[in-house]
Tab-separated table of C-alpha atoms in Angstrom:
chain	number	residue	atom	x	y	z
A	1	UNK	CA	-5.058	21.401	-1.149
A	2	UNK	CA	-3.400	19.496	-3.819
A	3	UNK	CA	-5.004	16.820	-6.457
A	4	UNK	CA	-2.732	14.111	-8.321
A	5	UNK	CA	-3.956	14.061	-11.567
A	6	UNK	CA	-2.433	10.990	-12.945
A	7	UNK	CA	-3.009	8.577	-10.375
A	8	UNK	CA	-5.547	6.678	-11.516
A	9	UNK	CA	-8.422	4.259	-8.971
A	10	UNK	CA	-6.684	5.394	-5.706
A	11	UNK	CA	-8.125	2.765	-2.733
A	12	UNK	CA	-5.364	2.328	0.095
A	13	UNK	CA	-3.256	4.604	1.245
A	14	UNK	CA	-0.752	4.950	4.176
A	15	UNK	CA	1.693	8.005	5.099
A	16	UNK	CA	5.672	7.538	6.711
A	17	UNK	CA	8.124	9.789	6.709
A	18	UNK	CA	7.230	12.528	4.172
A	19	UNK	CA	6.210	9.287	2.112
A	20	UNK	CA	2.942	9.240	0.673
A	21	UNK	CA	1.959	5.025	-0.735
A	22	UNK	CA	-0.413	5.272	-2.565
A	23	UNK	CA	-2.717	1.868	-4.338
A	24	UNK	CA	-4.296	2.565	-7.546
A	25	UNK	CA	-4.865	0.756	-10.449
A	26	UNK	CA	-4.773	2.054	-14.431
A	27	UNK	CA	-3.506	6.001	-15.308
A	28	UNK	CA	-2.710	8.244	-18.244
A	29	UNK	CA	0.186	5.620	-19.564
A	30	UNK	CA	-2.408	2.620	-19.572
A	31	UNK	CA	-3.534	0.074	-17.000
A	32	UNK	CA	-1.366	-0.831	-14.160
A	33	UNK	CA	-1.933	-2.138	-10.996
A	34	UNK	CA	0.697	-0.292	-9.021
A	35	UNK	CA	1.855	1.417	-5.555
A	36	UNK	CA	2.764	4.935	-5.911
A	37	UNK	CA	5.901	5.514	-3.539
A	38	UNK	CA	5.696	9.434	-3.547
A	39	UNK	CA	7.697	12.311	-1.909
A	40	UNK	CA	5.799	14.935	-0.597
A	41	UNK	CA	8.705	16.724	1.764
A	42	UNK	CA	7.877	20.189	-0.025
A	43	UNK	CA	4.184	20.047	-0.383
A	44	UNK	CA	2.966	22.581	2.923
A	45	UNK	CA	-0.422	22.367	3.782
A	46	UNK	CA	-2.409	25.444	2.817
A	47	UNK	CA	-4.715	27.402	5.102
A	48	UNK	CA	-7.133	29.654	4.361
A	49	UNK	CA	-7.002	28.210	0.105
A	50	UNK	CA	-10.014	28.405	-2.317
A	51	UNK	CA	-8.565	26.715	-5.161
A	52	UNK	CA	-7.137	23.041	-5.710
A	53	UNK	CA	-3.204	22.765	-6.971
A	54	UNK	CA	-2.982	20.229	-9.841
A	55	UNK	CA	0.601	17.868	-9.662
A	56	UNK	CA	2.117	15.797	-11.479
A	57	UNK	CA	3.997	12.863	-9.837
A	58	UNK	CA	6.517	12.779	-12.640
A	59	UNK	CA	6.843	16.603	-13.390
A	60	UNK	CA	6.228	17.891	-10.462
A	61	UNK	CA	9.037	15.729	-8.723
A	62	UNK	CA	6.883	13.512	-6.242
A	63	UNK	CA	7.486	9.922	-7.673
A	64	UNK	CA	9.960	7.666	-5.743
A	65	UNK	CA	9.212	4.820	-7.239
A	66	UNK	CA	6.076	2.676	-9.023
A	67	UNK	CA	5.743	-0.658	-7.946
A	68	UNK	CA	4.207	-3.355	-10.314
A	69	UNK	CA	1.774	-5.502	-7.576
A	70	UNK	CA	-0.969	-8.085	-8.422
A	71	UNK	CA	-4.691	-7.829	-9.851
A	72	UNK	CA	-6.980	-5.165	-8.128
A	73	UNK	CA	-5.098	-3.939	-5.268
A	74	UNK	CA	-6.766	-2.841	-2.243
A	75	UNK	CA	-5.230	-1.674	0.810
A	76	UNK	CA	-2.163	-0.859	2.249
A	77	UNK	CA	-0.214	-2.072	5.988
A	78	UNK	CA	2.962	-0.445	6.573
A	79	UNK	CA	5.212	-1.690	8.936
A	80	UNK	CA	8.741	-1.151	10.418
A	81	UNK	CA	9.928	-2.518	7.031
A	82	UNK	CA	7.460	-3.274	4.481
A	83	UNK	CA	4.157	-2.325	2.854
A	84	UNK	CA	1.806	-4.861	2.076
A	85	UNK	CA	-0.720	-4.898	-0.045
A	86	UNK	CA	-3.894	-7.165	-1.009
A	87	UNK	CA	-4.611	-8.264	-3.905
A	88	UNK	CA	-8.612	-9.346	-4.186
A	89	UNK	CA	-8.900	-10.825	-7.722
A	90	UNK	CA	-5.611	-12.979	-7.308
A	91	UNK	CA	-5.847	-14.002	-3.511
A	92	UNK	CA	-2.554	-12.361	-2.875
A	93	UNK	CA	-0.505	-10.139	-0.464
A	94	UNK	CA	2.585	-8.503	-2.127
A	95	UNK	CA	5.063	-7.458	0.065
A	96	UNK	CA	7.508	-4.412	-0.802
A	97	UNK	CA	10.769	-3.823	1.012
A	98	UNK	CA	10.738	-0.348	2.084
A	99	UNK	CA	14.699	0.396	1.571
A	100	UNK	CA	14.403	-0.686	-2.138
A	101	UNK	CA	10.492	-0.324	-3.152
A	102	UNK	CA	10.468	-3.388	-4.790
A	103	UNK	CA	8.254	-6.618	-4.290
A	104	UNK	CA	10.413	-9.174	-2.400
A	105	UNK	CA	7.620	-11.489	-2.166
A	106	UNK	CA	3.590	-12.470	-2.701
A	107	UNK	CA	2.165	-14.616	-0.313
A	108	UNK	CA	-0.898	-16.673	-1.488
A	109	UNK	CA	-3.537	-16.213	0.778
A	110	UNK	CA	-7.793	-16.627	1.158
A	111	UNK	CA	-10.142	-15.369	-1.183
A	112	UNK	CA	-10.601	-12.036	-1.709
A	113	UNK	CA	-8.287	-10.542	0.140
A	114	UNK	CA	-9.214	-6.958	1.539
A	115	UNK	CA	-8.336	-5.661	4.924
A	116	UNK	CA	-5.455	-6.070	6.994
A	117	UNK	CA	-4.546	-5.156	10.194
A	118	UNK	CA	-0.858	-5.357	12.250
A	119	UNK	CA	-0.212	-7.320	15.595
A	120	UNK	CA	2.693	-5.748	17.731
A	121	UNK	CA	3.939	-7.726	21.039
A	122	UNK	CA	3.905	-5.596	24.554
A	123	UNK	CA	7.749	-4.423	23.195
A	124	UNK	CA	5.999	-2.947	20.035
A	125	UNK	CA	8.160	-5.089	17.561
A	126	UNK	CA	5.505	-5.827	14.445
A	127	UNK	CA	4.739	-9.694	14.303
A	128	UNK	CA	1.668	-10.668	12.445
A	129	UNK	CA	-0.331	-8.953	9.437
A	130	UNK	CA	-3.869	-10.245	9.691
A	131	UNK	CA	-5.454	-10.436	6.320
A	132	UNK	CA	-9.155	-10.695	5.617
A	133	UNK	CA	-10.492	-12.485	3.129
A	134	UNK	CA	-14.174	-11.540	1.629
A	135	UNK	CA	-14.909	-14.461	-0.465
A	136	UNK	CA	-13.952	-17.182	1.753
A	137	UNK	CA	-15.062	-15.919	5.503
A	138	UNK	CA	-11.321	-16.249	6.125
A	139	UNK	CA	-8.650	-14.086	8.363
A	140	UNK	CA	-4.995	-15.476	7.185
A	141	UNK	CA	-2.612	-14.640	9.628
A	142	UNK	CA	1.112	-13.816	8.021
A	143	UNK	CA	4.220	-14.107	10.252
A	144	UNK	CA	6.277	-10.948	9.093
A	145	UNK	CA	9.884	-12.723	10.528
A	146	UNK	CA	9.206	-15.278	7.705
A	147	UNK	CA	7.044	-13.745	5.075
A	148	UNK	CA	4.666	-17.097	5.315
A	149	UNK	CA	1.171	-17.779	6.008
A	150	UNK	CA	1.279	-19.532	9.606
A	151	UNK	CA	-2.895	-19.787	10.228
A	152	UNK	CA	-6.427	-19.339	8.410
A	153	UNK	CA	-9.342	-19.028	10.477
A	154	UNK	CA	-11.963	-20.640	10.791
């Protein structure tokens, strides 16, 4: 088993591709409110272990890339090319391009935002991200062909 040390508040997480995103917020540098884009293509899993391995994401060579996203992230949607992420205390969704791991855009959505969840037609291509949000009894819907909000319900 391994333990990051330095990743601070970990909530969401999602795996892809030996990729390991990771949501956290604050760690030994200060307080951030970050994704964690981290290669784990030579961690093995270990059998049979009675000790935990301590890493490092920058000495240990694991960190692809930290992306700045908004105030208290939550949880983490990949699809076939981004990650988005809620953020509660600023009613927003960022949205990270997964070829660059940067934020290309933050969608304003309900209040609260939390949980998401991914609509795929019968051909499997990814079309919506449903988004629900705590404070106001909301689900936004997000069309991911335009990056925009397209319904709220109720």
């Amino acid at each position: 088993d391994y333990i990051i040390t330095d990743a601070g508040h970990v909530r969401g997480i999602a795996y892809r591709d030996n990729k390991i995103y990771v949501v956290g917020e604050g760690d030994q540098s200060g307080y951030k409110r970050y994704v964690l884009v981290l290669d784990v293509t030579n961690l093995t899993p270990l059998t049979d272990n009675t000790t935990t391995e301590k890493l490092d994401k920058n000495d240990d060579d694991l960190l692809v890339a930290l992306v700045q996203v908004g105030m208290s992230p939550q949880e983490v949607l990949l699809t076939t090319d981004y990650l988005f992420v809620t953020n509660m205390d600023d009613d927003t969704v960022s949205v990270i391009d997964l070829a660059t791991n940067t934020v290309i855009t933050t969608i304003a959505v309900g209040d609260a935002p939390f949980s998401q969840a991914l609509y795929q037609d019968l051909a499997g291509d990814d079309k919506y991200v449903y988004v629900g949000n705590i404070e106001s009894n909301t689900i936004s819907i997000i069309d991911i062909a335009t990056l925009s909000v397209v319904a709220t319900y109720p």
